[in-house]
C-alpha cells in the first residue's frame, strides 16, 4: 500500500461503514481540509462488516459495501471516493505480523484492540495515521499508543430510520387520518354569559329563626272559614277537603318549607343561562348521533326555576266539581321526530341529558338553551359534552368549566324575613323574570316552594 502521496491516512472503524452516511458523502474535510486523504480498511473492519451481511437492519448496507470494494479484492490498489476538496481514495491495509506479547494492554479477543494493533503494525504511516470512529473504546486504546484519533460528530450519521414499530404506527395514523376525512367532526360550544357567576352557600336558619319565621307565615295564612249550607247551589261552594289540606299545610308544608329555606334560596340565586351548540363541520353525516351532556357540580333545566321566597299560601276552598275533573297535566303524548331532528331526554333539573338524532347532516347545527344550577360547595362545575356516532371513530369529548365565585352567607343577607319576606339582592334570573312578566310569558318559568307540592293543590 503506497502512502507517500497522501497527507493523511484515515483508518476507519466498522461503525463508519455500517452506521454513518455513505463514505462518498462524509465531510472528510473535518479530518483534513487540504488532503489528499487515504481511507484505509483494516482486516478487522472487513471481517466485522462481512459478519453483518445477514443482519435484518444493516445487512443491506454491509452487502452494498462489499460490492463497492470488490475492485480492491480483484487487485486494484485504490478506489476514488472524492476527486477533490479534498481528494479522498479508499484502499486496503496490509499490516505485518502482530507480536501480541509487546502489547500488554491490548486483548486480541476484542475487535477494537485488534484494529489498533493492525494500525500499529502497518508500515510507513508515521504521524499521518488517524483512527476515525464513533466508539470510545478503540479511540482510547489508540491514544494510549500515540495514534491520533477523531470521534465523529452526529453530522456523520444519517437521519434515524424509523423502526418497524414506528412505521406501523405511522401507517395506522395515516389510515386513521384517511378515515377521519370521511367522518363527521363536531364544533362544540357551551356558553354561560356573565362569568364568573356569583353563587351563594346559604347557612340554614337556626332553630329560633325557623320557629319565628314559621309562626309569622302561619299568622299570615289563617284557616279560611266555611259555612256549610244544605242548599244545593251553595253546596258547590263548600270544600270538605279544606280542613285536612290546611292541617297538612300547617303540620307538614310550612315546617318543611322553613327547614329547607336555604336550599330554595340557593336554587334561586345560583342559576345562570346557558347555550349549548353542536355543529357538524366534518365531511359526512353523523348516523345515530348521541350527544351526552353531563353536568358535574350542578344540573340543567329547560326553564328558570324560581323559588317562592315569600312562602306557600294556605289552601283555599274549591268547588266540589273540581274533584271530578281528571288531571291531564302529566300526560305528554309522544311527538314523532324526523330523521334529521334531534330528540332530547328529560331536562327537569337533570345532571345528565342525552340528545339523539338518526341522521345529523353535514353542516347541521343544534342548539339547546336553558338554565344551569351551580353548586356552591364543589370546587368546579363542569359541563362534559361527549359525542358518539355510528359513522364516527371513537368519540369526541369536550369539557367546559363554568367559572364561579362562591360566598357563604346567612339567609338575612339575601332576604328580609320581617314583616313579609323580601329579597335584598337580585338574582341572575332577574332580567329573565322581568322579560317574562312584561310579556306575560309565564310558560318560561317553573315555580317552586322548595318542597314537594301537595298533590291536590
Coordinates of C-alpha atoms in Angstrom, one line a residue, residues 214 218 221-224 240-255 314-315 454 456-457:
X214 CA -92.9 29.6 60.7
X218 CA -98.9 30.8 60.0
X221 CA -102.1 32.4 56.3
X222 CA -105.1 31.7 58.7
X223 CA -107.6 28.9 58.0
X224 CA -110.4 30.0 55.8
X240 CA -115.0 19.2 52.6
X241 CA -111.3 18.6 52.0
X242 CA -110.1 22.1 53.1
X243 CA -109.6 21.2 56.8
X244 CA -107.4 18.2 56.0
X245 CA -105.5 20.2 53.4
X246 CA -104.9 23.1 55.8
X247 CA -103.8 20.7 58.6
X248 CA -101.2 19.3 56.2
X249 CA -100.2 22.8 55.2
X250 CA -99.6 23.7 58.9
X251 CA -98.0 20.5 60.1
X252 CA -96.0 19.5 57.0
X253 CA -95.7 22.0 54.2
X254 CA -94.7 25.1 56.3
X255 CA -92.2 23.2 58.6
X314 CA -102.7 28.5 52.6
X315 CA -105.1 26.3 50.7
X454 CA -99.4 18.9 47.8
X456 CA -104.3 18.2 45.5
X457 CA -103.1 21.8 45.5

